[in-house]
PDB file of C-alpha atoms in Angstrom:
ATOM      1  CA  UNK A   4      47.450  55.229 219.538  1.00 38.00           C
ATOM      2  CA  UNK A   5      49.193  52.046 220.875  1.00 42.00           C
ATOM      3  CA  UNK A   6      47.921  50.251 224.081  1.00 41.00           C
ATOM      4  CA  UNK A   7      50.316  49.432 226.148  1.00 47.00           C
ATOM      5  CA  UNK A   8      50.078  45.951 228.133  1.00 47.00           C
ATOM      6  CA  UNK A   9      48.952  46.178 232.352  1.00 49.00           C
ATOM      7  CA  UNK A  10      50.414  43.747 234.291  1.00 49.00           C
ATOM      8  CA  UNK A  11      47.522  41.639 234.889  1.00 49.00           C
ATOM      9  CA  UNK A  12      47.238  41.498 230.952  1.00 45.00           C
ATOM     10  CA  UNK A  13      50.483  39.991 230.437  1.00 49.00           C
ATOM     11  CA  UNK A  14      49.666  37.375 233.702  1.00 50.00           C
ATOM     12  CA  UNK A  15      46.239  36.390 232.223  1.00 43.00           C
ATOM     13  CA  UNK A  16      48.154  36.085 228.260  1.00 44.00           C
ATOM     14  CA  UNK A  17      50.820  33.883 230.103  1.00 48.00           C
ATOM     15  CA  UNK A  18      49.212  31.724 232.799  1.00 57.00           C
ATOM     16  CA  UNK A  19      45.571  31.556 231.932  1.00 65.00           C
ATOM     17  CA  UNK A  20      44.552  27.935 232.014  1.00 72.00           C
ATOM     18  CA  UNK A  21      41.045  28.369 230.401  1.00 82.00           C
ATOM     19  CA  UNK A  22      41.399  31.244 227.943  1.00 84.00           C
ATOM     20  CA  UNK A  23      42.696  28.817 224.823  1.00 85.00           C
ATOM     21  CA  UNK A  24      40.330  26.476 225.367  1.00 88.00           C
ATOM     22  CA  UNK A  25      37.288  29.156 225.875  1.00 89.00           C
ATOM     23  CA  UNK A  26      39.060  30.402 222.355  1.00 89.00           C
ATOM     24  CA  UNK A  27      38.399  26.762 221.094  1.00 89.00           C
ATOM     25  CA  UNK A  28      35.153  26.287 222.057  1.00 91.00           C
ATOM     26  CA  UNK A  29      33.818  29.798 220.536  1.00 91.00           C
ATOM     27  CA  UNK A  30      35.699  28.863 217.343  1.00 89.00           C
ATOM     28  CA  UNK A  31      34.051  24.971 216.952  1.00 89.00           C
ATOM     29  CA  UNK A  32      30.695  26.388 216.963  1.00 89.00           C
ATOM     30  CA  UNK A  33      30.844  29.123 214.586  1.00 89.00           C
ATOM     31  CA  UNK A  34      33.108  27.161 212.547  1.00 89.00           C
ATOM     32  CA  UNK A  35      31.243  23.844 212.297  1.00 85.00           C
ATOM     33  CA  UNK A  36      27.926  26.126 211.687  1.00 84.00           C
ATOM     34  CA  UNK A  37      29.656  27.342 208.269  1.00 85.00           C
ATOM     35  CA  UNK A  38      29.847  23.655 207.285  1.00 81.00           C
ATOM     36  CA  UNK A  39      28.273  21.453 205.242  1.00 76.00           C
ATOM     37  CA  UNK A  40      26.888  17.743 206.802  1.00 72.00           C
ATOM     38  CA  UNK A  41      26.299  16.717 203.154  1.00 74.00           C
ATOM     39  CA  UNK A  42      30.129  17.444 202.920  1.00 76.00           C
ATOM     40  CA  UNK A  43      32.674  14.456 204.286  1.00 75.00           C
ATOM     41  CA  UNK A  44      35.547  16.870 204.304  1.00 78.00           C
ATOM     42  CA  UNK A  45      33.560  19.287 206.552  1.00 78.00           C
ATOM     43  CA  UNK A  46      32.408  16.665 208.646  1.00 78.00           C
ATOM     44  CA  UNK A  47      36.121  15.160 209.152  1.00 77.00           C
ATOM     45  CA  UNK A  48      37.524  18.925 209.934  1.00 82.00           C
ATOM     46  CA  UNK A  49      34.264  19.130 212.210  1.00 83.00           C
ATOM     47  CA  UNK A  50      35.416  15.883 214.567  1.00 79.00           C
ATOM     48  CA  UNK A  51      39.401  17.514 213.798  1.00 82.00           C
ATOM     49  CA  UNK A  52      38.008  20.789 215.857  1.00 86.00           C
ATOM     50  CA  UNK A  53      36.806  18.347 218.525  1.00 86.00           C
ATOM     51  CA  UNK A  54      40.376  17.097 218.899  1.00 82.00           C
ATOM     52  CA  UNK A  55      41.583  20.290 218.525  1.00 85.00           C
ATOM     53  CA  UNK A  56      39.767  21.327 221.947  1.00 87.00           C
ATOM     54  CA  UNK A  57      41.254  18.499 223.254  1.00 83.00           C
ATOM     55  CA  UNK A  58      44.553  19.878 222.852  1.00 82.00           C
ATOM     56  CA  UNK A  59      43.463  22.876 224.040  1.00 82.00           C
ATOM     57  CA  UNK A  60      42.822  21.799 227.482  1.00 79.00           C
ATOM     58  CA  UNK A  61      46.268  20.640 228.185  1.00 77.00           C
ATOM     59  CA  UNK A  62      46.676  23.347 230.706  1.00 72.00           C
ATOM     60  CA  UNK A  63      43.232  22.174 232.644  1.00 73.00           C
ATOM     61  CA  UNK A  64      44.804  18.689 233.173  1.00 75.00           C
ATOM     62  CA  UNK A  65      47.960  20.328 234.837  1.00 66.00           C
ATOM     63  CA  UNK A  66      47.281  18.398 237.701  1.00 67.00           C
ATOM     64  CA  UNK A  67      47.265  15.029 236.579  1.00 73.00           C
ATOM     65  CA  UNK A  68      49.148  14.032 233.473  1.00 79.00           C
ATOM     66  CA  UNK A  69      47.754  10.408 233.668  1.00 82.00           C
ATOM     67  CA  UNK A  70      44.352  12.183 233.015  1.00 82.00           C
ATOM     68  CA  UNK A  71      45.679  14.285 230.376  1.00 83.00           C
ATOM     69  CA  UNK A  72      47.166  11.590 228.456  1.00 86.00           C
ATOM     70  CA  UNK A  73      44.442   9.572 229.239  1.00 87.00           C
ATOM     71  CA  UNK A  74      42.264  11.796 227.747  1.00 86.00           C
ATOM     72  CA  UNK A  75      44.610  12.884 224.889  1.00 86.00           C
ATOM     73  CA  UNK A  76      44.383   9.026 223.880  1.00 90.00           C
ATOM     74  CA  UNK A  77      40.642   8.432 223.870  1.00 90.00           C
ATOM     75  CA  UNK A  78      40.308  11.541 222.070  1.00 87.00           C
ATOM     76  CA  UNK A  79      42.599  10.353 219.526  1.00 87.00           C
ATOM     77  CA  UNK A  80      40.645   6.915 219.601  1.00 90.00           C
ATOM     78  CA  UNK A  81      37.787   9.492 218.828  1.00 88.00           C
ATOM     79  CA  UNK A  82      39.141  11.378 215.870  1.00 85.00           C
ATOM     80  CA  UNK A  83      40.024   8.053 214.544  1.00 88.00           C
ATOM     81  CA  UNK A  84      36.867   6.031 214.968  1.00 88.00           C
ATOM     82  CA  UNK A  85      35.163   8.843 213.253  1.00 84.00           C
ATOM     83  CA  UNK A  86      37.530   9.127 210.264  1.00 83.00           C
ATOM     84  CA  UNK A  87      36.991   5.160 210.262  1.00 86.00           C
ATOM     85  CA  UNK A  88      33.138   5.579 210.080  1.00 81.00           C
ATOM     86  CA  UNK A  89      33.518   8.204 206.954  1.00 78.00           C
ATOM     87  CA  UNK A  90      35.100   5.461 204.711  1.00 82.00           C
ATOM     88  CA  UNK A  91      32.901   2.253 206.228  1.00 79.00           C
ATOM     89  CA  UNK A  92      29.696   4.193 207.222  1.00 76.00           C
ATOM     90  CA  UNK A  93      29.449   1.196 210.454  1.00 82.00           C
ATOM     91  CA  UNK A  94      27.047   2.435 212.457  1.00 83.00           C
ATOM     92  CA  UNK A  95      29.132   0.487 215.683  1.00 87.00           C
ATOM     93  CA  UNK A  96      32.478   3.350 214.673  1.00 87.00           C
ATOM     94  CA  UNK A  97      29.821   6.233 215.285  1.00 87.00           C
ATOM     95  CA  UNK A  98      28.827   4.975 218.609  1.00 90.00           C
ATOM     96  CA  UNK A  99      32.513   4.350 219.317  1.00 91.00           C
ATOM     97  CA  UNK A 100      33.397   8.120 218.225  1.00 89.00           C
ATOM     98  CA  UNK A 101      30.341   9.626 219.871  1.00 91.00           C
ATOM     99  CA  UNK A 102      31.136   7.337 223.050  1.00 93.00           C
ATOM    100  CA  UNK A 103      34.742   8.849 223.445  1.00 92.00           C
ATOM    101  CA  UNK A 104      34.239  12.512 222.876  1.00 91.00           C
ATOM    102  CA  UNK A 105      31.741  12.359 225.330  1.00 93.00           C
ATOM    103  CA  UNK A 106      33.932  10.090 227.809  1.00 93.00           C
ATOM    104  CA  UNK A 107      36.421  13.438 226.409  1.00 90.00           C
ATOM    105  CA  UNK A 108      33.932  16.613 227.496  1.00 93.00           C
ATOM    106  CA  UNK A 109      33.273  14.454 230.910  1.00 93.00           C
ATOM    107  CA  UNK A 110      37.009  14.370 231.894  1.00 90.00           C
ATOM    108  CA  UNK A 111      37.085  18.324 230.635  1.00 90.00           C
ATOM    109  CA  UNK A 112      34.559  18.895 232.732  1.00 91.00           C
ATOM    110  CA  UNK A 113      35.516  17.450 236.079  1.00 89.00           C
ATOM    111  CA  UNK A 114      39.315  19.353 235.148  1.00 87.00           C
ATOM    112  CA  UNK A 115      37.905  22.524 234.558  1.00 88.00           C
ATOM    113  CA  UNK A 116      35.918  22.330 237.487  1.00 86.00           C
ATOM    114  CA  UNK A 117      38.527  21.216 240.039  1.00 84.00           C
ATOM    115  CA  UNK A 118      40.668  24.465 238.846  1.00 81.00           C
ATOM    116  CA  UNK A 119      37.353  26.596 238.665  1.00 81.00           C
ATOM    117  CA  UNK A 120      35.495  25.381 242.147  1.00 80.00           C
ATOM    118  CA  UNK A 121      39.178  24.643 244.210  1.00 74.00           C
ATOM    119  CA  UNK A 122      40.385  26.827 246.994  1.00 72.00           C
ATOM    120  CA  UNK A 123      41.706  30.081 246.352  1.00 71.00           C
ATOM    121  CA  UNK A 124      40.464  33.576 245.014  1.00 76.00           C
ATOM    122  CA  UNK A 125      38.208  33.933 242.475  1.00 74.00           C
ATOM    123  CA  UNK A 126      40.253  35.803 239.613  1.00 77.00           C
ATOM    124  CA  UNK A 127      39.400  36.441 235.776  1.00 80.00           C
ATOM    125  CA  UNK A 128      41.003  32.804 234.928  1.00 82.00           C
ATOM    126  CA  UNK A 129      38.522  31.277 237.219  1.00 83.00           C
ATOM    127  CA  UNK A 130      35.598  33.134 235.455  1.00 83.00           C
ATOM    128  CA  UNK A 131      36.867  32.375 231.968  1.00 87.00           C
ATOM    129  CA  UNK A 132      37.097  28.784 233.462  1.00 87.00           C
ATOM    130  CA  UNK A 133      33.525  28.716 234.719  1.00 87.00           C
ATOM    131  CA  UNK A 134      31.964  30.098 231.169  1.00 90.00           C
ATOM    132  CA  UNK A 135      34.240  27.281 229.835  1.00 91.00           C
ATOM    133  CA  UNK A 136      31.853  24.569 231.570  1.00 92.00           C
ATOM    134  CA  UNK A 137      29.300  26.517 230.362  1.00 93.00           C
ATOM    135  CA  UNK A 138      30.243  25.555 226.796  1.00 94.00           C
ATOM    136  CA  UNK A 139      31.360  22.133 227.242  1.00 94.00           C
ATOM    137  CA  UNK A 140      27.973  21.022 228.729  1.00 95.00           C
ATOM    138  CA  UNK A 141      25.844  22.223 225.462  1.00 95.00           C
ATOM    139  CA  UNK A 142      28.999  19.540 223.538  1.00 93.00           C
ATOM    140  CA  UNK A 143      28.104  17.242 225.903  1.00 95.00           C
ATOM    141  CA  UNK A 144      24.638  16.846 225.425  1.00 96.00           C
ATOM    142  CA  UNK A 145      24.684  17.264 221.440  1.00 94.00           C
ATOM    143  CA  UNK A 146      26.941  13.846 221.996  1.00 94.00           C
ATOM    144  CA  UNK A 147      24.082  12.352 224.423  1.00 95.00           C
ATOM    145  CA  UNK A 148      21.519  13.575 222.097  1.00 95.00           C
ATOM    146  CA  UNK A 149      23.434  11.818 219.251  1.00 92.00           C
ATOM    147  CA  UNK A 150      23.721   8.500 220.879  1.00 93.00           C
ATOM    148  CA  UNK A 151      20.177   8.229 221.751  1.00 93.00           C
ATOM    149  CA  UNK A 152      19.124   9.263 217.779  1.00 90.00           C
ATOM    150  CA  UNK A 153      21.515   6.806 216.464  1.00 89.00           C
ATOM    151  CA  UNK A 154      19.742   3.792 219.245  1.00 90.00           C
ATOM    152  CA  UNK A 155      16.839   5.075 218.864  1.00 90.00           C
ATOM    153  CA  UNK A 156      16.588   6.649 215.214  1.00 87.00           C
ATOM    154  CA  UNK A 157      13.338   8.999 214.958  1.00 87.00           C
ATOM    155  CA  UNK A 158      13.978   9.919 218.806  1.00 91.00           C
ATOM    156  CA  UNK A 159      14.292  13.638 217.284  1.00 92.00           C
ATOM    157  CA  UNK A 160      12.053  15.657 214.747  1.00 89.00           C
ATOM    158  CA  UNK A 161      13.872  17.738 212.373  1.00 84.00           C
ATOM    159  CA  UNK A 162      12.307  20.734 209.735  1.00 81.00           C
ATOM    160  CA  UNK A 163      13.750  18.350 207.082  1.00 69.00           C
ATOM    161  CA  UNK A 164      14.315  14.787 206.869  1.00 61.00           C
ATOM    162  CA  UNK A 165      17.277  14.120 204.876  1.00 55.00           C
ATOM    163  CA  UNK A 166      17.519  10.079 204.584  1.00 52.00           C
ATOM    164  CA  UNK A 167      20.318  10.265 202.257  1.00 45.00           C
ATOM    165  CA  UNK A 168      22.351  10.930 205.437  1.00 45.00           C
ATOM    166  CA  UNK A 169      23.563   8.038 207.380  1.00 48.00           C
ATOM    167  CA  UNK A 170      24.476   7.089 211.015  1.00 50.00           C
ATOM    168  CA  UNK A 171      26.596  10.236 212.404  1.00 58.00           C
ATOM    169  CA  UNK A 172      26.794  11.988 209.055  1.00 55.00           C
ATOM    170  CA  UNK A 173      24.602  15.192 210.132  1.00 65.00           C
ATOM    171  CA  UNK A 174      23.292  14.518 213.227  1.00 77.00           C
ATOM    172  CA  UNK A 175      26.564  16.367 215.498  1.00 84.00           C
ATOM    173  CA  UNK A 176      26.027  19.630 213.560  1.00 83.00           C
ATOM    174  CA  UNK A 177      22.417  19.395 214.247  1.00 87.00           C
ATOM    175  CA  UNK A 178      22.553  18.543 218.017  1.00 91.00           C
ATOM    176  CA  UNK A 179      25.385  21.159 218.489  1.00 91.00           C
ATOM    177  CA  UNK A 180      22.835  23.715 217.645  1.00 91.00           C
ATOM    178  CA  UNK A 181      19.687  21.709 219.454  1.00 94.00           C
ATOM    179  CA  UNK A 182      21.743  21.588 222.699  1.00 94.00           C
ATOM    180  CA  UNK A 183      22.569  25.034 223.195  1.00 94.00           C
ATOM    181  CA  UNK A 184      19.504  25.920 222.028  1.00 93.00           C
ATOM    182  CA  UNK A 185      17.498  24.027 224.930  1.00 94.00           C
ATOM    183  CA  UNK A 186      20.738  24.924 227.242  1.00 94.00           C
ATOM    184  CA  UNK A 187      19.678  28.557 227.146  1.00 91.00           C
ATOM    185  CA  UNK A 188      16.049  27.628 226.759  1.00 87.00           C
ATOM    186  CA  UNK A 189      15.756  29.277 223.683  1.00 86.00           C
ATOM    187  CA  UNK A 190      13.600  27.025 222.244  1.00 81.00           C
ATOM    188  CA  UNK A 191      12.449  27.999 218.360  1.00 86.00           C
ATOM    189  CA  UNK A 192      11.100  24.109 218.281  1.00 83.00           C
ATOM    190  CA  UNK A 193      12.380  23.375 215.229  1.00 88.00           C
ATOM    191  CA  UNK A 194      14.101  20.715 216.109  1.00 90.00           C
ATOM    192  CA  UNK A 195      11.830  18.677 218.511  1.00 92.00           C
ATOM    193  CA  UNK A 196      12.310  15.422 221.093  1.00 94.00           C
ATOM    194  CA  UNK A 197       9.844  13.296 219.900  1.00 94.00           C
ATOM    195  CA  UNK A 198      11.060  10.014 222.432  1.00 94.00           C
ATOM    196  CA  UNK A 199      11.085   9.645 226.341  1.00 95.00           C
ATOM    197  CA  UNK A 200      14.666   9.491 226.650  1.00 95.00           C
ATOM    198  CA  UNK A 201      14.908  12.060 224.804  1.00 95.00           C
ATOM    199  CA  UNK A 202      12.601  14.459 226.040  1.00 95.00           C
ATOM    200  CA  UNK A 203      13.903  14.100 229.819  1.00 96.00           C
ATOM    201  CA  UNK A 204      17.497  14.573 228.705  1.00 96.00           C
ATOM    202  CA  UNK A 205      16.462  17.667 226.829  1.00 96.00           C
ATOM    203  CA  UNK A 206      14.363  18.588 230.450  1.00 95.00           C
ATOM    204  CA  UNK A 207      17.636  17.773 232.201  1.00 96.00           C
ATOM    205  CA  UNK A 208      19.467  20.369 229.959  1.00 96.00           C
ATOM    206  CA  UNK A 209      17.593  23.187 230.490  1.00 94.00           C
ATOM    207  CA  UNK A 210      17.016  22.814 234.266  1.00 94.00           C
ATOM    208  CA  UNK A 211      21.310  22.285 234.051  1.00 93.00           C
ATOM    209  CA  UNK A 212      21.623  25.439 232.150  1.00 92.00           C
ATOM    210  CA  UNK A 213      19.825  27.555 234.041  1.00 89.00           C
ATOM    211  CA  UNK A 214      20.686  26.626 237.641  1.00 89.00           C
ATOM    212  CA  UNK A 215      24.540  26.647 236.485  1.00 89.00           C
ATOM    213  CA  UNK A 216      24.312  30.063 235.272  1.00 84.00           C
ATOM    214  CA  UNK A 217      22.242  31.621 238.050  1.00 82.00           C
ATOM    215  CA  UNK A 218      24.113  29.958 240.678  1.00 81.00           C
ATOM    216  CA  UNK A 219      27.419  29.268 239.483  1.00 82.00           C
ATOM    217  CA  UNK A 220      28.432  32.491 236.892  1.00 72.00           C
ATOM    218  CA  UNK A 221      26.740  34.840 239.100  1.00 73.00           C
ATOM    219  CA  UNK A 222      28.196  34.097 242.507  1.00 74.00           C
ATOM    220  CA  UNK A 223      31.536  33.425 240.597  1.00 75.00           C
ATOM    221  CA  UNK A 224      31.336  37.311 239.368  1.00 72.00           C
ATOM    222  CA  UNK A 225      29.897  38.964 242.575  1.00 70.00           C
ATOM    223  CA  UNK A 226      32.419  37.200 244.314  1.00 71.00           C
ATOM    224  CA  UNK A 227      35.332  38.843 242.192  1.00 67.00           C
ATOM    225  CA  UNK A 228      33.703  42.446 242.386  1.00 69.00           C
ATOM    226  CA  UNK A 229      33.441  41.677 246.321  1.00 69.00           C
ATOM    227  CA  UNK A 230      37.006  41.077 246.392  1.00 65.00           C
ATOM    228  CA  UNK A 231      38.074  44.180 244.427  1.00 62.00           C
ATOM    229  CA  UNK A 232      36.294  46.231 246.446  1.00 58.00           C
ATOM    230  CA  UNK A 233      38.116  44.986 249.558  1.00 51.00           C
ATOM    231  CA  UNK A 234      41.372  44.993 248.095  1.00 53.00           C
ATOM    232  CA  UNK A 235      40.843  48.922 247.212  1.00 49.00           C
ATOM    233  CA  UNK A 236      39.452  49.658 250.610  1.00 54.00           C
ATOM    234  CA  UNK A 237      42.680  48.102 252.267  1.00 56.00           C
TER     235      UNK A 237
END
């Protein structure tokens, strides 16, 4: 049996703003969790699926292509930096890389959330958008978390201490998991913040993640069923 396309399929396939980059979000973290750390090839295609949500957000920056380019630069200032720090192993090039891509999920952010949060109805694009957020906050934070580990080294406790590592060789992969871990306040505490800093920005996390999904993806969904059911009473 073949399904055949409704209109507001072939609308959402063709003007969605959100849905490719959703797509590349989903696809960096089950992707980079089949990777090695210990591997440099899997940690250079790791930072190329950060630059590959980059270009996935073209269609968020619609309104401003200074930002966009902006934004398309620094990420490729990024991708570089951390290619750079996989032959010289400079501590200074991680910074740089983790400094960018999270200058990079900041400006996503803000774009996302002028299209999500801006006048108008809410629709399935919107939604899509806000659960979009969602995921760029946990890649935020595993940057934050990153910076303050590689400042402060020993900020974090993990199961196994693997000091043949260096600088940002396995720490992304780890805090990618850590964040959205706390973001959902999961918490298995296997990976523990063991520093001040670090323990309020982990605090800050959770209290994000669940205000923004109670407030934010809730009201965003009853508002949508609210409107359908006006539209069919009219």
């Amino acid at each position: 049996m073949i399904l055949a396309r409704t209109p507001e399929t072939n609308r959402w396939l063709t003007h969605s703003r959100h849905g490719e980059l959703l797509l590349a979000l989903v696809s960096l973290i089950f992707i980079q969790s089949c990777l090695s750390a210990e591997n440099m090839v899997h940690r250079v295609v790791i930072n190329g699926l950060f630059f590959l949500v980059v270009l996935s957000a073209i269609r968020s920056f619609s309104g401003s292509k200074l930002r966009m380019w902006a934004t398309m630069f620094i990420g490729g200032l990024a991708y570089a930096a951390s290619w750079a720090n996989e032959m010289a192993g400079i501590k200074g090039l991680a910074v740089a890389s983790d400094v960018c891509f999270a200058f990079v999920f900041v400006s996503l952010i803000h774009a996302v959330g002028v299209n999500v949060f801006g006048e108008g109805s809410v629709d399935a694009d919107r939604i899509i958008g806000a659960v979009s957020i969602y995921f760029l906050i946990g890649l935020l934070w595993a940057f934050l978390y990153t910076l303050i580990e590689l400042f402060e080294p020993g900020s974090f406790s993990f199961p196994v201490q693997e000091e043949s590592l260096t600088q940002n060789a396995r720490l992304i992969s780890d805090f990618i998991y850590f964040s959205n871990v706390t973001l959902t306040t999961l918490g298995y505490g296997d990976v523990v913040p063991m520093s001040r800093p670090a323990k309020m920005l982990a605090v800050l996390q959770a209290m994000v993640g669940q205000l923004y999904v109670a407030i934010v993806i809730a009201r965003m969904v009853g508002m949508q069923v609210s409107q359908r059911g006006v539209s069919f009473k009219n």
